[in-house]
Short mmCIF file of C-alpha atoms and ligand atoms in Angstrom, two decimals:
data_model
loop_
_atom_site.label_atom_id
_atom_site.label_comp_id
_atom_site.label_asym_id
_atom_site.label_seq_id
_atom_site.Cartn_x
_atom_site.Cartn_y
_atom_site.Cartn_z
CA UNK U 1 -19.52 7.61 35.33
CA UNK U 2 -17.18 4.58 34.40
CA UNK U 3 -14.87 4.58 31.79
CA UNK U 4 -15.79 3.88 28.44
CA UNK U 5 -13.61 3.61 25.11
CA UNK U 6 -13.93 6.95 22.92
CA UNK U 7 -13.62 6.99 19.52
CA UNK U 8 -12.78 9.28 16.80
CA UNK U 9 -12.22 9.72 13.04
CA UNK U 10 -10.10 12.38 11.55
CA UNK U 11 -9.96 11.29 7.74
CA UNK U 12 -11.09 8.26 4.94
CA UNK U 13 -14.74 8.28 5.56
CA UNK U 14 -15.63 9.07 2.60
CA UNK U 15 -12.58 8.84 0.43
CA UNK U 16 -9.63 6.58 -0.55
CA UNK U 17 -6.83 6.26 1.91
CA UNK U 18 -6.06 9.32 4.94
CA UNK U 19 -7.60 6.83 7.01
CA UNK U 20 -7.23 7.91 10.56
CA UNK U 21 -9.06 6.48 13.91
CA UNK U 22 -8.31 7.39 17.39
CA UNK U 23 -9.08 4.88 20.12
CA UNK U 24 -9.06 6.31 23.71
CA UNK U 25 -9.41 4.96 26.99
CA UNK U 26 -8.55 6.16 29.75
CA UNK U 27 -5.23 8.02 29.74
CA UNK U 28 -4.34 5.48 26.65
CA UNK U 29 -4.80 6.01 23.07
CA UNK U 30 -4.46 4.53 19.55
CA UNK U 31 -3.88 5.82 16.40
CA UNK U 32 -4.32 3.68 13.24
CA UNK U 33 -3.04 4.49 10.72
CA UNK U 34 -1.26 8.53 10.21
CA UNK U 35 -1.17 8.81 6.30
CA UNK U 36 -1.48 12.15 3.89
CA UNK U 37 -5.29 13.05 3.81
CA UNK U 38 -6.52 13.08 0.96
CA UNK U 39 -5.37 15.90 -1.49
CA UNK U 40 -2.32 16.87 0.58
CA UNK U 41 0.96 16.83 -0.80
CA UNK U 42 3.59 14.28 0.38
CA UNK U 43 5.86 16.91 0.40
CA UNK U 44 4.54 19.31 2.30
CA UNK U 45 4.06 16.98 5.12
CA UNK U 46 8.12 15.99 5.35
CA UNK U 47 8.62 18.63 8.17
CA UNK U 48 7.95 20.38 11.32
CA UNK U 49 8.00 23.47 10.48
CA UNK U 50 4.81 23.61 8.71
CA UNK U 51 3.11 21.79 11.56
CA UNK U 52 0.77 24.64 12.33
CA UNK U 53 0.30 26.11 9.23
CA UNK U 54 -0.93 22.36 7.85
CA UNK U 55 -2.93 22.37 10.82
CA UNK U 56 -4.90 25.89 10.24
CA UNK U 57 -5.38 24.57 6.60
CA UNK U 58 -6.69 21.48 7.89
CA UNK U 59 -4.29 19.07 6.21
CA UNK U 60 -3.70 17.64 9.51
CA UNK U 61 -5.98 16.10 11.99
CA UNK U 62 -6.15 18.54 14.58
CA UNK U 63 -5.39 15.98 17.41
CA UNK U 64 -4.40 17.04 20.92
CA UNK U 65 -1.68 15.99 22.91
CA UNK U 66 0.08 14.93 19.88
CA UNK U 67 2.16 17.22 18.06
CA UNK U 68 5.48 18.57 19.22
CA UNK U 69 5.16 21.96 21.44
CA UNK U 70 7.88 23.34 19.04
CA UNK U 71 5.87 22.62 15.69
CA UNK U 72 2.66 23.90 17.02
CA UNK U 73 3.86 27.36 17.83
CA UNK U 74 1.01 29.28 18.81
CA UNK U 75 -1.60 26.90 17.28
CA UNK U 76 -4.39 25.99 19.97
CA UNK U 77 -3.68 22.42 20.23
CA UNK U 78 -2.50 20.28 24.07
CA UNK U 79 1.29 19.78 23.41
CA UNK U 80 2.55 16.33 23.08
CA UNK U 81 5.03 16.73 25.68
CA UNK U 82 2.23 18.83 28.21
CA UNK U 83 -0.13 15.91 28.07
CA UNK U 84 -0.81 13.00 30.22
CA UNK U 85 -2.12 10.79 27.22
CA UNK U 86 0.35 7.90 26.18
CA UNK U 87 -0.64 7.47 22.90
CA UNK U 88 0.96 4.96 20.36
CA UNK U 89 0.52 4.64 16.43
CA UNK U 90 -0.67 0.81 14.48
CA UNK U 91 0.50 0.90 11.29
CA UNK U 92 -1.35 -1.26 8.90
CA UNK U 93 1.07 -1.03 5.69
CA UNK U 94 3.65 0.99 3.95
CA UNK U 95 1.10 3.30 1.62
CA UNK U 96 1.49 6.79 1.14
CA UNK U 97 -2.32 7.26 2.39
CA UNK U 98 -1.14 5.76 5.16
CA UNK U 99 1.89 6.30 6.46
CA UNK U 100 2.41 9.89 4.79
CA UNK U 101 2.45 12.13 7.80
CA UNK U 102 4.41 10.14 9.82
CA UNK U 103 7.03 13.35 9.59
CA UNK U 104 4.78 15.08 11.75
CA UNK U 105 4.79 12.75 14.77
CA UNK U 106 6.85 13.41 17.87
CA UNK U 107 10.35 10.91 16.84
CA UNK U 108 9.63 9.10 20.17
CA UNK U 109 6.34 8.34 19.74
CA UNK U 110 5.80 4.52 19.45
CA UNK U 111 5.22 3.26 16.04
CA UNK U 112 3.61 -0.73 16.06
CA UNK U 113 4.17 -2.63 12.58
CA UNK U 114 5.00 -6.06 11.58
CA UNK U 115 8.43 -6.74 11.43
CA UNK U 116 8.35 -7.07 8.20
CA UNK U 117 6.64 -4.15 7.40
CA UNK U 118 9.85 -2.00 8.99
CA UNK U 119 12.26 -4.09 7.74
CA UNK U 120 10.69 -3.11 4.45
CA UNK U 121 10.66 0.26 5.06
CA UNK U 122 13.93 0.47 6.18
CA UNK U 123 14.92 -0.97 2.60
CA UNK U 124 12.68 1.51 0.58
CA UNK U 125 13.75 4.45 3.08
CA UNK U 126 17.63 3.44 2.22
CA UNK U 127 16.81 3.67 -1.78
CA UNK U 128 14.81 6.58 -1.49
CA UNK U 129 11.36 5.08 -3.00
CA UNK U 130 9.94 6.12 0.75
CA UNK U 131 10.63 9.69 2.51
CA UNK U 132 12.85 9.23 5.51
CA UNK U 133 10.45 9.36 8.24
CA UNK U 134 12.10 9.58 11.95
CA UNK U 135 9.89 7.18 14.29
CA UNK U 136 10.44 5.05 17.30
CA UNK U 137 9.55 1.84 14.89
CA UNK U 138 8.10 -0.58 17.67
CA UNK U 139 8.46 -4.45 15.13
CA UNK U 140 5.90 -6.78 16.03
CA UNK U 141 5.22 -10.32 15.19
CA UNK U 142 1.89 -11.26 13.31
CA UNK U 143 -0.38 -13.12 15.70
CA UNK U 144 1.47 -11.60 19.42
CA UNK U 145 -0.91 -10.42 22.08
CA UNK U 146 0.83 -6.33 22.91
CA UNK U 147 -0.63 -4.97 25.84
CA UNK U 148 -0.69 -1.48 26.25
CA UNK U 149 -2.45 0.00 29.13
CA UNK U 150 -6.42 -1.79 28.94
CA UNK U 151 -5.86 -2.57 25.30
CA UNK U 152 -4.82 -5.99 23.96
CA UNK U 153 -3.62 -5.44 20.29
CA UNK U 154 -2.77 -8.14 17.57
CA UNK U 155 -1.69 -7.76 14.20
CA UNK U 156 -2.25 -10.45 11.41
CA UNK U 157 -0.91 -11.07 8.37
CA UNK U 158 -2.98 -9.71 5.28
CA UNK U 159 -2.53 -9.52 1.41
CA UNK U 160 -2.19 -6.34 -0.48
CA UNK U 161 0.63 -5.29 -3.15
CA UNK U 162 3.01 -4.42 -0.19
CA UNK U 163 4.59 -6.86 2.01
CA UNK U 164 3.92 -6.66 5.19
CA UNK U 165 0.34 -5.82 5.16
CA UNK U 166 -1.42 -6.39 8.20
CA UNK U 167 -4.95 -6.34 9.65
CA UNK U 168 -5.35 -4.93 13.55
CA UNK U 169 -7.36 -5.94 15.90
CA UNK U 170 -7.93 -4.16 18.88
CA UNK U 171 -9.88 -5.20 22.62
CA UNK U 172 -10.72 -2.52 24.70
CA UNK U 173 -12.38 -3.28 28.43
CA UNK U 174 -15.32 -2.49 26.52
CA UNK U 175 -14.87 -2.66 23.05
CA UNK U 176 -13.67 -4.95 20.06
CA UNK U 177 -12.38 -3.32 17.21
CA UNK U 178 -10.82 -4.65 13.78
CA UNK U 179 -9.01 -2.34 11.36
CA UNK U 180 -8.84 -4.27 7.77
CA UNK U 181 -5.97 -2.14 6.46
CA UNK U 182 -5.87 -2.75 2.47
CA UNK U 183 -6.35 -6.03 1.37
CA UNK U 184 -7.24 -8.78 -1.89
CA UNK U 185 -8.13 -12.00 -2.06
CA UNK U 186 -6.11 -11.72 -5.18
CA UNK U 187 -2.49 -11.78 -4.15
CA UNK U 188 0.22 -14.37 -3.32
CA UNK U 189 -0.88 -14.90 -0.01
CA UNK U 190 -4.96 -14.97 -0.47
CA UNK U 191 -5.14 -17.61 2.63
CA UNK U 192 -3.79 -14.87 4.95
CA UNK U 193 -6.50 -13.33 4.13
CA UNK U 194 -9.31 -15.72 5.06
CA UNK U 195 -7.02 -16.51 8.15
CA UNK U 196 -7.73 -13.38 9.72
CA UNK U 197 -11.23 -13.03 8.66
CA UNK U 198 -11.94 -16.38 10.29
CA UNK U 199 -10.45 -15.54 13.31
CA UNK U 200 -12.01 -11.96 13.38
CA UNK U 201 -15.52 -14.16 13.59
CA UNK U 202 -13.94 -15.85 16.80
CA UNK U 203 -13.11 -12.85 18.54
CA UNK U 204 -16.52 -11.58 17.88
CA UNK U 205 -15.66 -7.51 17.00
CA UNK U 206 -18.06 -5.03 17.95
CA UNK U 207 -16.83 -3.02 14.89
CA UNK U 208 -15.23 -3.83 11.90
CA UNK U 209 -13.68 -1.07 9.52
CA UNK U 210 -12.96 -2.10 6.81
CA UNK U 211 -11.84 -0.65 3.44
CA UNK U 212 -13.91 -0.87 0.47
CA UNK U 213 -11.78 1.05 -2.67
CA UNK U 214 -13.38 -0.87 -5.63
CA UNK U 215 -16.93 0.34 -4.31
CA UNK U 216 -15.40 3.83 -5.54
CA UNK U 217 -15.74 3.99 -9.42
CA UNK U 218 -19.40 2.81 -10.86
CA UNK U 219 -19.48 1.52 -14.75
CA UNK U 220 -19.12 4.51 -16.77
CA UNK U 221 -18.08 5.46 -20.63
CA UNK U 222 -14.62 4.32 -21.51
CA UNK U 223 -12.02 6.85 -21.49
CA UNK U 224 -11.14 7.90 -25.68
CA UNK U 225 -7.20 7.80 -24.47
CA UNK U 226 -7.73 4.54 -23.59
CA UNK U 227 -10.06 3.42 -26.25
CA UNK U 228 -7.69 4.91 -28.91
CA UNK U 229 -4.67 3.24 -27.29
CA UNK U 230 -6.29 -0.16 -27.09
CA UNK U 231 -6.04 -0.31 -30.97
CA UNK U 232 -2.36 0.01 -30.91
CA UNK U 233 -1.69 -2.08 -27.49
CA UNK U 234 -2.69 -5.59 -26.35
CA UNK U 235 -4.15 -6.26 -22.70
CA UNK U 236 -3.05 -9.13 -20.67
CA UNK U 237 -4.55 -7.38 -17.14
CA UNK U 238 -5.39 -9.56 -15.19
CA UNK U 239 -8.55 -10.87 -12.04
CA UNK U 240 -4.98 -12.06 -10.20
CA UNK U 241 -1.00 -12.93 -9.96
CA UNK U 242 -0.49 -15.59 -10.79
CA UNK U 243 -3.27 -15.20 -13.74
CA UNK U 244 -0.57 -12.44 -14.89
CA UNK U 245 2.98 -14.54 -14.25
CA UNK U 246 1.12 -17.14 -16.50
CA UNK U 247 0.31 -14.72 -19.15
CA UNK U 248 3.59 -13.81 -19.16
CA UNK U 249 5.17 -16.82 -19.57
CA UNK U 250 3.09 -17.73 -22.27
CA UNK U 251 4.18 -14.79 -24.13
CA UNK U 252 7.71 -15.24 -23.43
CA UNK U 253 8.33 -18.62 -24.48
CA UNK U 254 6.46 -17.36 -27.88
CA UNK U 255 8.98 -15.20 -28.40
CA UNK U 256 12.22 -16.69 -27.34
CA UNK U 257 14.54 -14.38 -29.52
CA UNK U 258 13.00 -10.84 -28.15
CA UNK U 259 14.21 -8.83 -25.54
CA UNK U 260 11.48 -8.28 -22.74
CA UNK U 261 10.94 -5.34 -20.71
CA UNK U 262 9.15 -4.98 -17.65
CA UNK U 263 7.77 -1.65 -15.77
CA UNK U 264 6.19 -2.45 -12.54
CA UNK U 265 5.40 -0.87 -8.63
CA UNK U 266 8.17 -1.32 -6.72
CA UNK U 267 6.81 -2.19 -3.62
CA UNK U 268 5.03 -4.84 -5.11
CA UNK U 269 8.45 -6.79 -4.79
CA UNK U 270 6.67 -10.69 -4.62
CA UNK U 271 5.66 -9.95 -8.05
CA UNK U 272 9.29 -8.86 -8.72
CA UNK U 273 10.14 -12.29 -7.08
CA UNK U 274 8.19 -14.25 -8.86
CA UNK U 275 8.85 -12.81 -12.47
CA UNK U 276 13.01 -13.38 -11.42
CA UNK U 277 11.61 -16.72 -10.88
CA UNK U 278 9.73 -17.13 -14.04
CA UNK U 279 12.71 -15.69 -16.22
CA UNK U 280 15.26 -17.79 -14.45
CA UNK U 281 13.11 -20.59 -15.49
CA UNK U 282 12.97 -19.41 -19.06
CA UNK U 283 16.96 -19.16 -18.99
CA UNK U 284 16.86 -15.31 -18.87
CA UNK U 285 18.13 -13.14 -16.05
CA UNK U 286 16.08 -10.23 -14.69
CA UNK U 287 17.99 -6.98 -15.53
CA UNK U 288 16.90 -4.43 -13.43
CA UNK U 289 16.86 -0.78 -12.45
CA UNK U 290 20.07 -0.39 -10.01
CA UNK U 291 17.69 1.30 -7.15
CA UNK U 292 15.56 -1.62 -7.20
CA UNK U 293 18.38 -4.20 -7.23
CA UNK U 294 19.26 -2.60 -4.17
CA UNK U 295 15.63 -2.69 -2.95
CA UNK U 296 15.31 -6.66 -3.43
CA UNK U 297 19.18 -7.35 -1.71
CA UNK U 298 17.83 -9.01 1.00
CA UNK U 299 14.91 -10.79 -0.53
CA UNK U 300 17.16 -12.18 -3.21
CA UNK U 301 18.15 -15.82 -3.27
CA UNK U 302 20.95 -17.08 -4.52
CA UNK U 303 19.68 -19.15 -7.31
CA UNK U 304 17.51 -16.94 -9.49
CA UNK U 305 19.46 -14.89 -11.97
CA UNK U 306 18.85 -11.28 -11.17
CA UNK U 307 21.67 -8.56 -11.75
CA UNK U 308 21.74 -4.71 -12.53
CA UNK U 309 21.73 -2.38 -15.51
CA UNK U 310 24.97 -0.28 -14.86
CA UNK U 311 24.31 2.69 -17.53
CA UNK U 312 27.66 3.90 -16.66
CA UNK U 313 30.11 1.32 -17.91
CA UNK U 314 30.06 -0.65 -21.59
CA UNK U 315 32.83 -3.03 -20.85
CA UNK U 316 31.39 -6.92 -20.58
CA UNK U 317 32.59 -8.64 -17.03
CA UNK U 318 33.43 -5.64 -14.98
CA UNK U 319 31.14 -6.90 -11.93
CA UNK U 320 29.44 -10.23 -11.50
CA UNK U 321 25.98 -8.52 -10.81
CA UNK U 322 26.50 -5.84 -13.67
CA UNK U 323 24.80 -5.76 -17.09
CA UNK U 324 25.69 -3.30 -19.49
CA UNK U 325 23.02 -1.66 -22.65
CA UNK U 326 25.43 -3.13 -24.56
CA UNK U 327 25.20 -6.79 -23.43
CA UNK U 328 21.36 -6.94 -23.86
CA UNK U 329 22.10 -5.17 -27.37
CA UNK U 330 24.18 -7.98 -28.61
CA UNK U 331 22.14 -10.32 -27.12
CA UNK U 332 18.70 -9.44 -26.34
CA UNK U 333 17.10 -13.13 -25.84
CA UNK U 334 18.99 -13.57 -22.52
CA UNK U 335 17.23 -10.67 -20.94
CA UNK U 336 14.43 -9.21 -19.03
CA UNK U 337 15.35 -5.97 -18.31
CA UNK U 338 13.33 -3.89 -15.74
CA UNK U 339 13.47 -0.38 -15.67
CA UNK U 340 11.83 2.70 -13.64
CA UNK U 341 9.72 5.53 -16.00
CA UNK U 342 12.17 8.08 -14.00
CA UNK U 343 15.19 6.14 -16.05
CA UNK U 344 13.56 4.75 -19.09
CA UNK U 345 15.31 6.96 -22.10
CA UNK U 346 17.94 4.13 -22.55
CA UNK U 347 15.08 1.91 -23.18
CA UNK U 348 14.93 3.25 -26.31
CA UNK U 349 19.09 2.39 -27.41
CA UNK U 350 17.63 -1.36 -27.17
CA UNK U 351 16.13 -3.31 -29.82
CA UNK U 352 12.33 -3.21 -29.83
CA UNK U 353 10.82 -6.25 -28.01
CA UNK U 354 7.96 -7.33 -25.80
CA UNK U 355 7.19 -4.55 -22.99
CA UNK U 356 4.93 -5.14 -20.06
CA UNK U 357 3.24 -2.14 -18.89
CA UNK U 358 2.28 -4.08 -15.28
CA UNK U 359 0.87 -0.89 -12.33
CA UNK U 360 4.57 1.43 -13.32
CA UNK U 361 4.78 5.03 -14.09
CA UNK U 362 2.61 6.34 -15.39
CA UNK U 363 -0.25 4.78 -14.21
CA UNK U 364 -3.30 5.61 -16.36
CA UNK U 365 -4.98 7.86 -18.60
CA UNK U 366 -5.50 10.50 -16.08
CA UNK U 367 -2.21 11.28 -15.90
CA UNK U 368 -0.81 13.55 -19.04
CA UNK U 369 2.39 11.92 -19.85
CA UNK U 370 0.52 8.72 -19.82
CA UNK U 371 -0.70 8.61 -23.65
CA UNK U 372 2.30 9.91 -25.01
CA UNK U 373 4.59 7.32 -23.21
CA UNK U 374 2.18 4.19 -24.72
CA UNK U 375 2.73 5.59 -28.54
CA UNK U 376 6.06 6.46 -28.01
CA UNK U 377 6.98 2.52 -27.28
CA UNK U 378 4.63 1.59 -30.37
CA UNK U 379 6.20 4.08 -33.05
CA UNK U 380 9.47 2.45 -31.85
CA UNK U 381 8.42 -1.09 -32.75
CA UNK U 382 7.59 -2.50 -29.22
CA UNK U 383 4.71 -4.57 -28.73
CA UNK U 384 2.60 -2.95 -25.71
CA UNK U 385 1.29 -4.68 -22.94
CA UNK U 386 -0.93 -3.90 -20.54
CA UNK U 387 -0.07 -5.90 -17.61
CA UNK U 388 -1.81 -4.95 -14.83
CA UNK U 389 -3.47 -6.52 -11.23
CA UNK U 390 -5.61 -4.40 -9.14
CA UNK U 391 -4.13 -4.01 -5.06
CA UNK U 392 -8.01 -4.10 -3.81
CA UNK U 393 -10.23 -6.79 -3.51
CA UNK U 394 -13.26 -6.63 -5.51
CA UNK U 395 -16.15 -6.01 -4.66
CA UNK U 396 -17.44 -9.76 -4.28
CA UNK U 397 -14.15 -10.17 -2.45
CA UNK U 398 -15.11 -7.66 -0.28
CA UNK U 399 -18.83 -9.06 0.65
CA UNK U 400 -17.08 -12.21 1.31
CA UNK U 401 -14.76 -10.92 3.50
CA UNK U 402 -17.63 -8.74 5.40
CA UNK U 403 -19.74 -11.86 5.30
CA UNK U 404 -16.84 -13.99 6.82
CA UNK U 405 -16.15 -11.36 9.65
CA UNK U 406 -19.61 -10.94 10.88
CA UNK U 407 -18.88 -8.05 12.75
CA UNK U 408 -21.86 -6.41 14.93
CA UNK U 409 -21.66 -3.27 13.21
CA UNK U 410 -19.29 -2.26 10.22
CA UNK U 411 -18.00 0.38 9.30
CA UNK U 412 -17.08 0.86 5.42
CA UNK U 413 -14.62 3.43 3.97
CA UNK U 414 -11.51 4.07 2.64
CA UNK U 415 -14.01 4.60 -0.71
CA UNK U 416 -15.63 7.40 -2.51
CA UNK U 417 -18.84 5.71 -1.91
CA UNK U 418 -19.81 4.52 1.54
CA UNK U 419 -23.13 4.53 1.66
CA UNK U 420 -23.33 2.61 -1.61
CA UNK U 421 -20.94 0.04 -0.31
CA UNK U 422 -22.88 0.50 2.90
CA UNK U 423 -26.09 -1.11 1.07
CA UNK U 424 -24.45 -4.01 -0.33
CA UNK U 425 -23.16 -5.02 3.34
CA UNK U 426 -26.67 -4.38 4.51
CA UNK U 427 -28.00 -6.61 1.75
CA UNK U 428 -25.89 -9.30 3.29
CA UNK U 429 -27.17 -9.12 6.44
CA UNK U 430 -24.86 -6.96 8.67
CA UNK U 431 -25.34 -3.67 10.04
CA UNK U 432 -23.67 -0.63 9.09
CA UNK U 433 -22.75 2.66 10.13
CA UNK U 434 -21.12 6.07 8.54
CA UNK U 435 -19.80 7.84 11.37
CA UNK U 436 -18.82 11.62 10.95
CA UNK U 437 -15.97 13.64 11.78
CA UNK U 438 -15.53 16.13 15.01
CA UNK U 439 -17.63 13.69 16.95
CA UNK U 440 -16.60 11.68 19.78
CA UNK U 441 -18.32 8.31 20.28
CA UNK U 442 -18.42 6.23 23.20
CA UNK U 443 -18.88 2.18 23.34
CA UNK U 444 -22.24 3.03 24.32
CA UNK U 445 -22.98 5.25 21.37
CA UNK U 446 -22.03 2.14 18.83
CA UNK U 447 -23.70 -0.24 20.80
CA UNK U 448 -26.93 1.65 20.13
CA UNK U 449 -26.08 1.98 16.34
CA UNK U 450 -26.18 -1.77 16.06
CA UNK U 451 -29.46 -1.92 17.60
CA UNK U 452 -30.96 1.58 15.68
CA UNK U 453 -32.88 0.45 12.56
ZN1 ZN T 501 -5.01 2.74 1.21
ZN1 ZN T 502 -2.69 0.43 0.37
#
């Protein structure tokens, strides 16, 4: 019997994010990505020593050969350091859902991810808006051909409201495999996008997973949170970016005498970049929370007027990057200031003004502190706005991408509802397949699927 690649799934078939995929051949193996599956706390997965209880309550993939002998215990699993599998992980972003478990990896396991996707990391891991995960970070540059064992892997550039996003693909001796990550045509970078789904059609994948999160949530009655706050709010949400930035702008040069505040996703730092753009423009600098100053250091250039909030001092002029509540009191028309929800009582010692509402704390109605945050701006004289851009393609986006890819079979998750988004690929032409967990699949077995009817 030859060798054939083996494939298996341990999580985000059927729901958002936890994707996991293991690609074996041989003695070599792949795992892309190693994020929280779904439901499991962050938390919980920060150390070793619940290894083998997360295990028995299956809030781990129970993978062999890859967990430390000393965090399995007794649990019935090959030890990482007993087995003769060299495995490495692909990391296709800096997500939660996909990076979350990364405290349960052996610290010298290999960890592939665009340089810029560590580098990034290494920022948000210094300010604490990442857990401190110890990994042997392996940087890689988009495009480079990394050879391990048979396997040629490449990582490209992608869009998504991280930097650093990446899409993998993968060659086996037998196989072709692309991992989409999480992407949008929607973003700053939208051509990196097409980039990688044109050259996916060269290299001709066998398989093509690909994500699918805005195939999760069908039309349904509005929310009455939402429908009560939308009478008290305004909406400037928006299909994309730079749709927003212009919204924005539009709004601030009507109201050149207001302070404006801004509550946004940190990670999503090229909006962050942009709006410090767009305020510099407008002759105001971009106040912001002193974590996230410290987050965009190295992205900052010297020309756009960003500085901190220092809630500590009230003196004017004690630091060059330093802005006091007190300075945007006395002059609130010179400022943006941008704030996180864990810090935003002080918010309220500033004169009322124009607040953008743009994918912070709290996110939505779901959440309970959500509705009585929104009033609590309005009965204090702000005008609310909704400011938000999705991180997911739609679900046009999505067909197009599928369509560009052509891929000889796909396979769609990463959504609540594969099958559903499984019948709009079909209905473009392409053949689809919902694998299942505890199964092993060979190149021969998905070869077959694309030729099943
Ligand atoms: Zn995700
Ligand atoms: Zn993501």
């Amino acid at each position: 019997m030859t060798a054939q690649t083996k494939l298996a799934f341990w999580g985000g078939l059927d729901t958002i994010g936890g994707n996991i995929i293991s690609i074996q051949y041989e003695d070599y193996r792949i795992i892309t990505d190693f994020g929280a599956l779904a439901g499991v706390n962050i938390m919980d997965l920060l150390s070793k020593e619940t290894t083998s209880s997360l295990l028995e309550e299956n809030k781990l993939p129970k993978i062999e050969g890859l967990y430390n002998k000393e965090a399995l215990k007794d649990f019935p699993l090959e030890a990482y350091e007993a087995s003769d599998i060299k495995t490495i992980v692909c990391l296709s972003h800096l997500h939660l859902d996909h990076l979350g478990a990364f405290g349960q990896l052996p610290t010298d396991l290999p960890v592939y991810a665009l340089e810029d996707t560590v580098n990034f990391y290494l920022q948000l891991d210094k300010t604490n808006l990442l857990p401190h995960y110890q990994v042997n970070w392996q940087k890689v540059t988009a495009e480079e051909i990394i050879e391990f064992g048979p396997f040629k892997i490449q990582f490209h550039n992608s869009d998504h409201d991280t930097i650093g996003a990446a899409s993998i693909f993968v060659e086996a001796p037998d196989l072709k495999i692309i991992y989409s990550g999480d992407f949008r045509l929607t973003g700053f970078q939208p051509e990196n996008v097409l980039d990688w789904a044109r050259k996916a059609k060269q290299f001709e994948a066998d398989l093509f997973l690909v994500e699918g999160t805005t195939f999760s949530h069908s039309a349904s009655e509005p929310n009455p949170v939402d429908v009560a706050l939308a009478e008290i709010t305004h909406s400037i949400n928006a299909p994309n970016e730079m749709k927003l930035m212009h919204s924005i702008e539009t709004i601030a040069q009507a109201n050149p005498q207001r302070l404006l505040a801004f509550n946004g996703y940190p990670q999503n730092i090229e909006r962050l970049l942009v709006l410090a753009e767009l305020m510099t423009t407008l002759g105001r600098t971009l106040v912001m929370d002193q974590t996230y100053f410290e987050l965009m250091k190295p992205y900052l250039t010297g020309y756009l007027s960003v500085k901190y909030l220092d809630l500590h001092h009230n003196s004017e002029d004690y630091s060059e990057h330093a802005v006091s509540l007190e300075m945007l009191q006395n002059s609130p028309q010179h400022y943006m200031v941008q704030f996180d929800y864990e810090r935003h009582e002080h918010i309220f010692t500033l004169p009322a003004g124009i607040y953008f509402h743009s994918n912070g704390m709290p996110l939505g109605s779901y959440m309970p502190e959500y509705e009585p945050y929104v009033r609590r701006f309005v009965e204090a004289g702000w005008d609310f706005y909704h400011a938000n851009v999705s991180g997911h393609a739609s679900q046009a986006d999505l067909l197009l991408v599928n369509y560009l890819v052509q891929a000889k079979l796909v396979v769609p998750w990463h959504t609540f509802k594969p099958a559903e988004y499984g019948e709009a690929i079909e209905a473009i032409g392409l053949k689809t397949w919902l694998p299942a967990y505890g199964k092993e699949y060979s190149s021969e077995d998905i070869i077959a699927f694309r030729q099943a009817d």
